[in-house]
Amino acid sequence: MNSIILRTGTVFILPLLLLVSVVILLRGHNEPGGGFVGGLTAATAMLLHMLAFGPKEARKLLPIGPEAMIGVGLLLALFSGIPAMFAGLPAFKALWTDFEPVQGVKFSTPLIFDVGVYLTVAGVVILIIFSIAEYRGHRAIDAQHASDARAREEAS
Amino acid sequence: MTAQLLASLPLLVPMTGLVLCLVFWRWVALQRGVMVGVALSLSATAVALLLRTTGGEVLAVRLGDWPAPMAITLVVDQTAAIMVLLTAVVAVACTLFSLGGIDRTREHSAYYALLCGLFAAVCGAFTTNDLFNLYVWFEVMLMSSFVLLSLGGRRAQIEGAIKYVTLNLISSTLFLAAIGLTYAMLGTLNMADMAERLAAAENPGQFTPVAAIFLVAFAIKSASFPFFYWLPASYHTPPSVISAVFAGLLTKVGIYVMIRFFGLMFPASHPDAGMIYHIILWLGGFSMVTGVLSAAAQMEIRRILSVHIISQIGYMLMGLGIAGSALHRAANDGDPGGVLAGAAALALAGTIFHIAHNMVVKVNLFLVAGTVERICGSGDLNRIGGLYAARPGLAALFLIPALSLAGIPVLSGFWSKFLLVRAGLVAEAYVIIGVSLFVSVLTLFSMIKIWIYAFWKPAPENAEPHNPDRDPTVGPMRWQYAGSLFLTCVTILIGVFANQAIRAARIGADQLIEPRAYLDAAMDRAGEPASADPASAGEGVAR
């Protein structure tokens, strides 16, 4: 899509959307919101950027690939269950501290879990969007299969 | 190590593996390392669990430390520990085989991550005590197996995968509907809590129709008669190591869940127990016969083996059916400690033994089939041959699990069938015994068919020359042999140390028949005096 209005608008809306997604993530534990919705919102921001500037530019915007995002997100979610085990409690017992990184949000293992969910959901949706946008079509994939088969035949 | 930590490890180990595989998305070598690590640490966990539970102790962990009936509880008794151990054995063998036998394209498409996800789901289903959580693990299993089936995207694969996922979704829908009904009826989905509420209920028969829906859902999952149609449609399409994992684990989870669920919900005292176990016995008989007859009609190695799974499932159902009916009759005769109860324990031990033996042997046969296909370029019995002369080592690796599957003495399959038949004789279930022995002979026939066509007869003249060792898309062959060799050793060891194996299975069976320790562990009543009657157990729920 080549529209100057969309491009200019995206430049302003993208940071706003990402900020909103973080707000949704942080208010999640006690109020409507949370990692899942926040992740979806963040992915929407990426979708908007991709529509305006194309998938190549959108990929440049991401510090890590969507696959790694899923991995890191799951790692955080899994990690949130570990501290309880060191305290001799069952895995995934929620532990809370009084430290508030943001006003009204206590640092805790559920917060780590939610951040993990946020990254995972955002990563999955972005990966789906990229896969659709970068799809080369049936013919290209069939050609790839054929050349793979030829290479195998020649080698054997 | 604390019991809580140990009980959560079967789930946490493969889940960590899954996550690490995704983090190392671009470094396949690291993913291989993670997979090896997962297989080994899962084995270590399983051995530790087995040793801890041998004395009759039941390990439990309430995830998140929520109070007893609400928390998702992972409970590991002897049976669950045996199942986790066998999952670990399958994991080790399939990891070894994958190092040599899986193509680079699949390795780059999250193959190891999906495998870890599958193992996590299977271990979760083996240990969880929460019905909804069980549903979640079934879904995780379904999703990872669906993607594993369709990776590669060949036409036959996609066709098989679509059939597989559609028919399994029917099972999931039924399962979910039954869960909803259960919650409306009993107000809990914790299986231990359900069992105690049913035992205290005035009219437990009301639950029986819901249990029938569960039975259908589990029967589809375990590919038993008449719900096995999805299995032959899909199992021969993906690479052999993927079929091997499916053949070893997926249907057995269905059987295990059936044993756990009906063992808890329909103890001998339940008025409908006789009917339920009678139905299971019939399902078992028909599964055995239809499976083995359709296998005799196939001419491709992996198709023969796939259809044979159904017939082996029949043996497991037969054990459960004999045990349940015998217990029910013993309770009705007012003789709960007598000969019939002994037969029931023997039959259940036979079922557990048969599941264990079958997981090892079936996976091994599929792995050997994969090696045969790689050497000959095909699994069609008419187009291959001469393998005994060309590769005598491979022939031995095939013969041992094949004879074990058919139940030739000393090998593991003999002992499981021996236990089942003996239990059946005591319980006077002569018809099903006759059927099972007849099916054994036909199993031997199918195995000998593969042996004669693939190994003995000379290679057909029009067979195209093919060098399996120089295929650039896959790894070296020796890893494939290593996987098969490992499983063959396990088969022989189970056969030689049958006494110890039977003892472990017997402890598991006794715990299934008398689940007091399981219920106490699941309901977090450790240390309190054992409640004498179901009514006071009900008070425990209210508290």
XYZ file of C-alpha atoms in Angstrom:
699
model
C 0.000 0.000 0.000
C 1.407 3.388 -0.918
C -0.383 6.174 0.873
C 1.291 9.213 2.343
C -1.535 9.686 4.825
C -1.128 6.152 6.188
C 2.649 6.500 6.393
C 2.559 9.816 8.186
C -0.207 8.631 10.491
C 1.660 5.423 11.303
C 4.712 7.326 12.469
C 2.578 8.955 15.155
C 0.219 6.096 15.962
C 2.816 3.306 16.245
C 4.513 4.520 19.473
C 1.097 5.361 20.894
C -0.201 1.859 20.212
C 2.881 0.261 21.757
C 2.487 2.463 24.823
C -1.178 1.497 25.139
C -0.233 -2.185 24.858
C 2.202 -1.797 27.768
C -0.448 -0.004 29.853
C -2.899 -2.834 29.138
C -0.233 -5.364 30.124
C 0.562 -3.679 33.440
C -2.992 -3.057 34.659
C -3.808 -6.656 33.808
C -3.525 -8.401 37.144
C -6.390 -6.681 38.960
C -8.254 -4.930 36.164
C -9.319 -5.911 32.620
C -6.241 -6.342 30.431
C -3.165 -8.495 30.756
C -0.430 -10.058 28.685
C -2.670 -11.626 26.067
C -4.585 -8.472 25.123
C -1.435 -6.383 25.411
C 0.421 -8.742 23.088
C -2.366 -8.564 20.534
C -2.316 -4.766 20.673
C 1.450 -4.699 20.147
C 1.064 -7.037 17.180
C -1.574 -4.716 15.744
C 0.948 -1.911 15.901
C 3.397 -4.011 13.889
C 0.645 -4.893 11.417
C -0.059 -1.214 10.872
C 3.619 -0.503 10.236
C 3.828 -3.419 7.836
C 0.815 -2.179 5.873
C 2.357 1.273 5.594
C 5.999 0.430 4.890
C 6.043 -3.250 3.859
C 7.276 -6.395 5.668
C 10.971 -5.670 5.068
C 10.863 -2.402 6.992
C 8.710 -3.968 9.681
C 11.277 -6.712 10.274
C 13.979 -4.057 10.689
C 11.886 -2.471 13.431
C 12.007 -5.618 15.572
C 15.116 -6.022 17.704
C 14.722 -9.843 17.629
C 12.874 -12.131 15.203
C 9.312 -13.190 16.036
C 10.491 -16.814 16.573
C 12.948 -15.648 19.229
C 10.207 -13.472 20.724
C 8.071 -16.557 21.250
C 11.040 -18.354 22.778
C 11.956 -15.526 25.146
C 8.316 -15.063 26.121
C 7.892 -18.734 26.971
C 11.216 -18.657 28.790
C 9.990 -15.796 30.995
C 6.673 -17.554 31.636
C 8.472 -20.753 32.595
C 11.005 -18.826 34.673
C 8.197 -17.251 36.715
C 7.435 -20.710 38.114
C 11.007 -21.376 39.272
C 11.545 -18.979 42.251
C 8.814 -20.719 44.242
C 10.621 -24.015 43.829
C 13.768 -22.568 45.424
C 11.660 -21.437 48.362
C 10.495 -25.040 48.798
C 6.997 -24.237 47.525
C 5.179 -25.920 44.634
C 6.136 -24.637 41.188
C 4.224 -21.561 39.949
C 3.200 -20.373 43.425
C 2.726 -16.593 43.088
C 5.369 -14.602 44.997
C 4.977 -10.856 45.586
C 7.428 -8.101 46.532
C 6.700 -4.562 47.761
C 8.884 -3.045 45.045
C 6.791 -1.006 42.598
C 8.569 -0.361 39.280
C 5.489 1.573 38.138
C 2.999 3.269 40.439
C 0.452 0.697 41.575
C 2.145 -2.335 39.972
C 3.993 -4.616 42.372
C 6.909 -6.610 41.059
C 5.945 -10.281 41.301
C 6.173 -13.627 39.552
C 2.680 -13.187 37.975
C 4.010 -9.969 36.414
C 6.950 -11.894 34.898
C 4.490 -14.507 33.660
C 2.312 -11.825 32.094
C 5.271 -10.217 30.333
C 6.084 -13.690 28.986
C 2.530 -14.083 27.700
C 2.757 -10.603 26.142
C 5.908 -11.474 24.204
C 4.643 -14.912 23.165
C 1.287 -13.671 21.871
C 2.877 -10.720 20.094
C 5.520 -13.043 18.586
C 2.964 -15.582 17.345
C 0.703 -12.982 15.738
C 3.626 -11.119 14.143
C 4.994 -14.420 12.833
C 1.603 -15.227 11.269
C 1.360 -11.747 9.730
C 4.883 -11.960 8.290
C 4.311 -15.450 6.940
C 1.218 -14.294 5.080
C 2.875 -11.093 3.839
C 6.039 -12.851 2.679
C 4.251 -15.839 1.147
C 5.820 -16.538 -2.233
C 2.888 -18.477 -3.667
C 2.348 -22.127 -4.579
C 4.538 -22.062 -7.676
C 7.647 -20.843 -5.888
C 7.258 -23.479 -3.165
C 6.634 -26.264 -5.687
C 9.750 -25.197 -7.605
C 11.742 -25.304 -4.362
C 10.494 -28.853 -3.684
C 11.404 -29.945 -7.215
C 14.934 -28.552 -6.972
C 15.361 -30.211 -3.561
C 14.326 -33.549 -5.055
C 16.738 -33.092 -7.978
C 19.611 -32.331 -5.612
C 18.809 -35.490 -3.649
C 18.724 -37.610 -6.801
C 22.010 -36.240 -8.072
C 23.711 -36.920 -4.772
C 22.540 -40.512 -4.488
C 14.839 -33.909 46.554
C 11.413 -32.875 47.733
C 8.393 -34.818 46.545
C 6.813 -31.678 45.113
C 9.790 -30.814 42.973
C 10.182 -34.388 41.785
C 6.505 -34.696 40.849
C 6.616 -31.532 38.738
C 9.820 -32.453 36.891
C 8.274 -34.796 34.260
C 6.369 -31.767 33.043
C 8.985 -29.071 33.578
C 11.883 -30.880 31.862
C 10.330 -31.229 28.370
C 8.672 -27.808 28.685
C 12.057 -26.223 29.346
C 13.352 -28.123 26.333
C 10.545 -26.755 24.190
C 11.315 -23.203 25.242
C 15.062 -23.568 24.727
C 14.506 -25.037 21.254
C 12.495 -21.954 20.325
C 15.114 -19.626 21.794
C 17.810 -21.399 19.733
C 15.628 -21.137 16.616
C 18.545 -20.493 14.255
C 21.061 -22.899 15.813
C 19.946 -26.431 14.986
C 23.028 -27.987 16.589
C 22.058 -26.419 19.913
C 18.492 -27.715 19.501
C 19.876 -31.225 19.055
C 21.862 -30.773 22.253
C 18.737 -29.576 24.081
C 16.802 -32.611 22.837
C 19.497 -35.012 24.048
C 19.519 -33.203 27.386
C 15.743 -33.451 27.688
C 15.749 -37.174 26.912
C 18.474 -37.896 29.458
C 17.112 -35.728 32.254
C 13.615 -37.106 31.699
C 15.061 -40.607 32.073
C 16.832 -39.633 35.289
C 13.623 -38.063 36.637
C 11.620 -41.144 35.734
C 14.061 -43.502 37.447
C 13.991 -41.318 40.575
C 10.171 -41.315 40.503
C 10.045 -45.074 40.052
C 12.367 -45.666 43.012
C 10.421 -43.244 45.214
C 7.020 -44.780 44.409
C 8.037 -48.439 44.663
C 7.358 -48.449 48.403
C 3.759 -47.375 47.839
C 4.419 -43.666 48.345
C 2.420 -41.367 46.074
C 4.035 -38.055 45.129
C 1.867 -35.022 44.519
C 2.318 -31.332 43.812
C -0.407 -28.720 43.816
C 0.779 -26.290 41.133
C 0.624 -22.699 42.306
C 0.046 -23.876 45.887
C -3.735 -23.445 45.653
C -5.785 -25.456 48.195
C -6.519 -29.093 47.456
C -9.592 -29.631 45.277
C -9.045 -26.365 43.356
C -5.392 -26.672 42.432
C -4.211 -28.519 39.363
C -2.560 -31.454 41.068
C 0.127 -33.588 39.490
C 0.072 -37.005 41.135
C 2.651 -39.711 40.507
C 1.995 -43.232 41.720
C 3.800 -46.368 40.569
C 1.758 -46.701 37.349
C 2.339 -43.076 36.383
C 6.046 -43.440 37.169
C 6.271 -46.511 34.907
C 4.561 -44.583 32.116
C 6.884 -41.588 32.514
C 9.859 -43.948 32.436
C 8.643 -45.519 29.198
C 8.073 -42.057 27.719
C 11.675 -41.263 28.596
C 12.862 -44.490 26.941
C 10.940 -43.578 23.787
C 12.396 -40.067 23.980
C 15.971 -41.377 24.171
C 15.498 -43.778 21.250
C 13.720 -41.288 19.025
C 16.289 -38.590 19.775
C 19.086 -40.961 18.774
C 17.238 -41.944 15.606
C 16.416 -38.319 14.743
C 20.094 -37.345 14.843
C 20.555 -39.603 11.824
C 17.139 -39.987 10.291
C 15.406 -36.623 10.177
C 15.997 -34.305 7.244
C 17.524 -30.860 7.646
C 14.393 -29.058 6.418
C 12.352 -30.476 9.289
C 15.106 -29.756 11.781
C 14.936 -26.114 10.729
C 11.135 -26.125 11.090
C 11.014 -26.505 14.893
C 11.065 -30.314 14.765
C 12.784 -30.667 18.139
C 10.576 -28.038 19.760
C 7.471 -29.919 18.622
C 8.900 -33.210 19.851
C 9.539 -31.638 23.270
C 6.000 -30.277 23.257
C 4.660 -33.740 22.518
C 6.666 -35.297 25.354
C 5.544 -32.532 27.747
C 1.904 -33.157 26.835
C 2.253 -36.920 27.238
C 3.952 -36.581 30.632
C 1.311 -34.055 31.650
C -1.485 -36.462 30.712
C 0.232 -39.255 32.650
C 0.621 -37.215 35.843
C -2.300 -34.783 36.019
C -5.225 -35.363 38.349
C -7.386 -32.603 36.919
C -9.832 -33.510 34.173
C -9.738 -30.144 32.441
C -5.970 -30.077 32.613
C -6.034 -33.502 30.991
C -8.106 -32.014 28.185
C -5.492 -29.289 27.762
C -2.717 -31.881 27.483
C -4.766 -33.784 24.901
C -5.020 -30.577 22.891
C -1.289 -29.867 23.201
C -0.641 -33.432 22.079
C -3.041 -33.041 19.161
C -1.548 -29.740 18.017
C 2.094 -30.806 18.177
C 1.337 -34.133 16.505
C -0.706 -32.386 13.809
C 2.167 -30.080 12.951
C 4.660 -32.962 13.069
C 2.396 -34.915 10.701
C 2.075 -32.115 8.185
C 5.665 -30.779 8.280
C 7.014 -31.191 4.789
C 3.668 -30.608 3.140
C 3.485 -33.542 0.736
C 0.009 -34.280 -0.592
C -0.367 -37.614 1.221
C 0.817 -36.021 4.459
C -1.644 -33.158 4.324
C -4.446 -35.585 3.516
C -3.514 -37.809 6.457
C -3.065 -34.832 8.758
C -6.477 -33.383 7.918
C -8.194 -36.713 8.603
C -6.213 -37.088 11.801
C -6.999 -33.668 13.185
C -10.667 -33.706 12.161
C -11.437 -37.067 13.733
C -9.457 -36.218 16.854
C -11.308 -32.939 17.200
C -14.520 -34.968 17.409
C -12.982 -36.752 20.357
C -11.955 -33.435 21.913
C -15.463 -32.038 21.479
C -17.013 -35.059 23.177
C -14.420 -34.865 25.917
C -15.123 -31.181 26.515
C -18.895 -31.710 26.506
C -18.521 -34.498 29.049
C -16.311 -32.259 31.198
C -19.037 -29.601 31.188
C -21.665 -32.164 32.198
C -19.384 -33.498 34.913
C -18.850 -30.071 36.388
C -22.583 -29.384 36.377
C -23.250 -32.719 38.055
C -20.423 -33.042 40.589
C -19.156 -29.489 40.970
C -15.526 -30.516 40.646
C -13.066 -31.622 37.995
C -10.381 -32.908 40.324
C -10.513 -36.625 39.611
C -9.810 -37.667 43.195
C -12.496 -35.297 44.427
C -14.887 -36.625 41.761
C -14.246 -40.200 42.860
C -14.979 -39.387 46.495
C -18.117 -37.399 45.708
C -19.378 -40.219 43.479
C -18.685 -42.776 46.205
C -20.665 -40.671 48.673
C -23.470 -39.880 46.192
C -26.961 -41.274 46.767
C -27.454 -42.202 43.156
C -24.063 -42.663 41.465
C -25.775 -44.202 38.411
C -26.666 -40.703 37.220
C -23.053 -40.198 36.232
C -22.937 -43.306 34.028
C -24.227 -41.657 30.803
C -21.564 -38.965 31.144
C -18.992 -41.691 31.696
C -20.185 -43.280 28.441
C -19.319 -40.046 26.603
C -15.889 -40.119 28.247
C -15.529 -43.722 27.137
C -16.189 -42.775 23.506
C -13.766 -39.824 23.713
C -11.007 -41.986 25.183
C -11.761 -44.815 22.754
C -11.234 -42.449 19.809
C -7.965 -41.266 21.369
C -6.760 -44.816 21.906
C -7.896 -45.980 18.443
C -9.935 -48.887 19.753
C -12.817 -50.546 17.922
C -14.994 -49.018 16.416
C -13.228 -45.648 16.508
C -9.855 -46.548 15.031
C -10.457 -45.190 11.511
C -8.214 -42.130 11.921
C -5.125 -44.186 12.671
C -4.558 -46.153 9.433
C -5.309 -42.972 7.471
C -2.437 -41.004 8.902
C 0.291 -43.001 10.623
C 2.200 -44.138 7.537
C 2.545 -40.677 5.962
C 5.195 -38.772 7.988
C 8.870 -39.823 8.369
C 9.170 -43.063 10.290
C 10.566 -41.568 13.490
C 7.513 -39.324 13.786
C 5.201 -42.308 13.233
C 7.257 -44.142 15.836
C 6.693 -41.469 18.477
C 2.971 -41.405 17.691
C 2.684 -45.187 17.702
C 4.524 -45.424 21.001
C 2.802 -42.678 22.924
C -0.473 -41.271 21.630
C -2.796 -44.270 21.740
C -1.251 -45.462 25.007
C -2.150 -42.158 26.637
C -5.774 -42.878 25.724
C -5.593 -46.320 27.339
C -3.805 -45.039 30.416
C -6.390 -42.305 30.916
C -9.136 -44.893 30.535
C -7.560 -47.061 33.245
C -7.094 -44.079 35.553
C -10.543 -42.592 34.962
C -12.640 -45.741 35.170
C -10.498 -47.138 37.973
C -11.299 -44.078 40.083
C -14.915 -43.442 39.038
C -16.102 -47.044 38.771
C -14.681 -49.037 41.664
C -16.094 -52.506 42.266
C -18.827 -51.137 44.526
C -20.352 -48.962 41.788
C -23.671 -50.458 40.571
C -22.842 -49.917 36.875
C -19.232 -51.102 37.048
C -20.143 -54.535 35.688
C -21.759 -53.043 32.578
C -18.961 -50.541 31.879
C -16.182 -53.119 32.112
C -18.191 -55.575 30.062
C -18.404 -52.996 27.267
C -14.661 -52.397 27.548
C -14.064 -56.140 27.303
C -16.111 -56.324 24.095
C -14.311 -53.305 22.646
C -11.035 -55.041 23.437
C -12.045 -58.276 21.716
C -13.215 -56.552 18.553
C -10.161 -54.271 18.468
C -7.855 -57.278 18.616
C -9.595 -59.131 15.805
C -10.240 -56.218 13.415
C -6.735 -54.857 13.918
C -4.936 -58.085 13.242
C -7.141 -59.033 10.271
C -6.707 -55.693 8.533
C -2.974 -55.888 9.177
C -2.859 -59.236 7.389
C -4.270 -57.551 4.286
C -1.602 -54.818 4.070
C 1.512 -55.008 1.930
C 3.542 -52.064 3.223
C 5.653 -52.379 6.374
C 4.503 -49.258 8.123
C 0.845 -49.832 7.211
C 1.044 -53.334 8.707
C 2.582 -51.933 11.885
C 0.082 -49.051 12.116
C -2.943 -51.300 11.888
C -1.337 -53.667 14.375
C -1.446 -50.908 16.991
C -5.233 -51.341 17.073
C -4.930 -55.019 17.823
C -2.409 -54.362 20.611
C -4.775 -51.763 22.086
C -7.279 -54.612 22.247
C -5.031 -56.540 24.637
C -4.824 -53.555 26.960
C -8.600 -53.087 26.941
C -8.988 -56.806 27.552
C -6.836 -56.570 30.696
C -8.829 -53.605 31.994
C -12.122 -55.338 31.172
C -11.159 -58.597 32.887
C -9.901 -56.734 35.960
C -12.989 -54.552 36.311
C -15.473 -57.374 35.771
C -13.624 -59.679 38.176
C -13.535 -57.017 40.883
C -17.208 -56.279 40.388
C -18.110 -59.952 40.641
C -15.891 -60.372 43.705
C -17.668 -57.453 45.391
C -21.084 -58.851 44.472
C -20.148 -62.281 45.815
C -19.144 -60.624 49.072
C -15.623 -61.973 48.697
C -13.434 -58.919 48.017
C -10.175 -60.606 49.068
C -10.639 -63.871 47.204
C -9.403 -65.518 44.034
C -11.267 -63.151 41.716
C -9.681 -60.093 43.299
C -6.281 -61.700 42.801
C -7.126 -62.290 39.152
C -8.131 -58.649 38.808
C -4.811 -57.449 40.212
C -3.019 -59.814 37.855
C -5.006 -58.592 34.853
C -4.307 -54.939 35.643
C -0.618 -55.711 36.164
C -0.708 -57.470 32.788
C -2.253 -54.381 31.198
C 0.416 -52.080 32.638
C 3.122 -54.535 31.581
C 1.614 -54.796 28.105
C 1.492 -51.008 27.659
C 5.138 -50.771 28.750
C 6.263 -53.635 26.518
C 4.245 -52.372 23.578
C 5.621 -48.833 23.757
C 9.175 -50.156 23.486
C 8.521 -52.777 20.828
C 6.224 -50.766 18.590
C 8.531 -47.758 18.507
C 11.417 -50.052 17.683
C 9.571 -51.727 14.803
C 8.691 -48.337 13.327
C 12.323 -47.223 13.647
C 13.515 -50.393 11.898
C 10.894 -49.797 9.213
C 12.371 -46.338 8.759
C 15.846 -47.765 8.309
C 14.507 -50.340 5.822
C 12.785 -47.583 3.859
C 15.987 -45.560 3.815
C 18.054 -48.506 2.547
C 15.573 -49.772 -0.037
C 13.922 -46.485 -0.926
C 10.487 -47.966 -0.228
C 8.452 -49.808 2.383
C 6.387 -51.750 -0.145
C 7.001 -55.451 0.519
C 6.727 -56.314 -3.185
C 9.493 -53.949 -4.186
C 12.101 -54.757 -1.537
C 14.016 -57.791 -0.347
C 17.381 -59.349 0.307
C 18.000 -57.422 3.505
C 19.058 -60.478 5.508
C 21.998 -61.033 3.183
C 22.822 -57.345 2.835
C 22.324 -56.181 6.434
C 22.209 -59.065 8.931
C 22.486 -56.663 11.871
C 19.309 -54.884 10.824
C 17.595 -58.250 10.433
C 18.393 -59.080 14.058
C 17.153 -55.668 15.169
C 13.860 -56.402 13.421
C 13.483 -60.002 14.504
C 13.762 -59.442 18.265
C 10.977 -56.843 18.628
C 8.861 -58.662 16.026
C 9.004 -61.928 17.963
C 8.435 -60.024 21.186
C 5.308 -58.443 19.690
C 4.008 -61.868 18.741
C 4.675 -63.130 22.270
C 7.515 -65.613 21.839
C 8.757 -66.783 25.277
C 11.539 -65.022 27.175
C 10.944 -61.754 25.284
C 8.808 -59.057 26.914
C 5.617 -59.717 24.931
C 5.372 -63.252 26.238
C 5.173 -62.157 29.870
C 2.470 -59.572 29.337
C 0.306 -62.018 27.423
C 1.047 -64.705 30.003
C -0.202 -62.437 32.793
C -3.337 -61.514 30.864
C -4.187 -65.092 29.906
C -3.546 -66.373 33.407
C -5.761 -63.707 34.914
C -8.417 -64.507 32.334
C -8.299 -68.220 33.192
C -8.849 -67.515 36.878
C -11.643 -65.067 36.080
C -13.178 -67.652 33.685
C -13.175 -65.271 30.712
C -12.494 -68.127 28.303
C -13.867 -66.565 25.099
C -11.631 -63.499 25.241
C -8.631 -65.697 26.032
C -9.335 -67.813 22.972
C -9.627 -64.684 20.863
C -6.382 -63.264 22.239
C -4.419 -66.446 21.552
C -5.822 -66.641 18.016
C -4.834 -62.996 17.470
C -1.327 -63.802 18.735
C -0.925 -66.408 16.023
C -2.070 -63.953 13.371
C 0.357 -61.355 14.766
C 3.133 -63.850 14.307
C 1.884 -64.378 10.747
C 2.139 -60.657 9.951
C 5.609 -60.378 11.452
C 6.794 -63.422 9.517
C 5.315 -61.919 6.374
C 7.471 -58.824 6.788
C 10.448 -61.059 7.597
C 10.051 -63.220 4.508
C 9.295 -60.421 2.069
C 11.751 -57.790 3.273
C 14.584 -59.901 4.645
C 14.586 -63.394 3.173
C 13.462 -63.187 -0.403
C 16.105 -61.923 -2.842
C 15.875 -58.287 -3.855
C 13.635 -57.801 -6.903
C 15.619 -57.262 -10.088
C 14.024 -53.978 -11.024
C 14.995 -52.393 -7.697
C 16.765 -49.125 -8.423
C 20.322 -48.760 -7.084
C 20.301 -46.574 -4.034
C 22.999 -45.496 -1.636
C 21.474 -44.581 1.709
C 24.722 -43.473 3.306
C 25.276 -40.603 0.897
C 21.971 -38.811 1.272
C 22.899 -35.161 1.994
C 19.509 -34.205 3.424
C 19.745 -36.489 6.468
C 22.362 -37.461 9.021
C 24.503 -40.594 9.264
C 22.844 -44.023 9.444
C 24.647 -45.145 12.608
C 22.384 -42.976 14.775
C 19.374 -44.819 13.395
C 20.952 -48.137 14.369
C 21.794 -46.713 17.802
C 18.130 -45.873 18.467
C 16.944 -49.341 17.431
C 19.737 -51.064 19.337
C 18.869 -49.196 22.526
C 15.216 -50.259 22.323
C 16.127 -53.843 21.473
C 18.292 -53.972 24.594
C 15.374 -52.610 26.644
C 13.082 -55.323 25.203
C 15.533 -58.054 26.123
C 16.103 -56.571 29.576
C 12.353 -56.441 30.276
C 12.169 -60.088 29.250
C 15.140 -61.192 31.359
C 14.221 -59.147 34.427
C 10.540 -59.973 34.027
C 10.260 -60.744 37.721
C 11.186 -57.205 38.761
C 9.082 -55.688 35.995
C 6.042 -57.736 36.985
C 6.534 -56.737 40.625
C 6.554 -53.047 39.669
C 3.445 -53.527 37.513
C 1.784 -55.405 40.370
C 2.448 -52.542 42.823
C 0.928 -50.185 40.274
C -2.097 -52.448 39.833
C -2.657 -52.714 43.595
C -2.541 -48.921 43.868
C -5.102 -48.627 41.073
C -7.452 -51.116 42.740
C -7.067 -49.623 46.209
C -6.474 -45.908 45.460
C -6.577 -44.697 49.074
C -2.972 -43.426 48.939
C -3.606 -41.782 45.562
C -6.739 -40.021 46.819
C -5.005 -38.847 50.009
C -2.075 -37.476 48.032
C -4.283 -35.784 45.461
C -6.528 -34.246 48.116
C -3.549 -33.159 50.224
C -4.433 -35.168 53.315
C -0.887 -36.308 54.010
C -0.142 -36.888 57.668
C -3.787 -36.914 58.697
C -5.330 -40.204 59.801
C -6.876 -42.035 56.858
C -10.573 -41.320 56.716
C -12.625 -44.408 57.432
C -15.732 -43.874 55.302
C -16.711 -41.822 52.254
C -18.914 -39.519 54.336
C -15.999 -38.109 56.303
C -14.078 -37.823 53.055
C -16.918 -35.570 51.923
C -16.290 -33.342 54.920
C -12.692 -33.109 53.848
C -13.933 -31.656 50.568
C -16.011 -29.024 52.323
C -13.049 -27.974 54.413
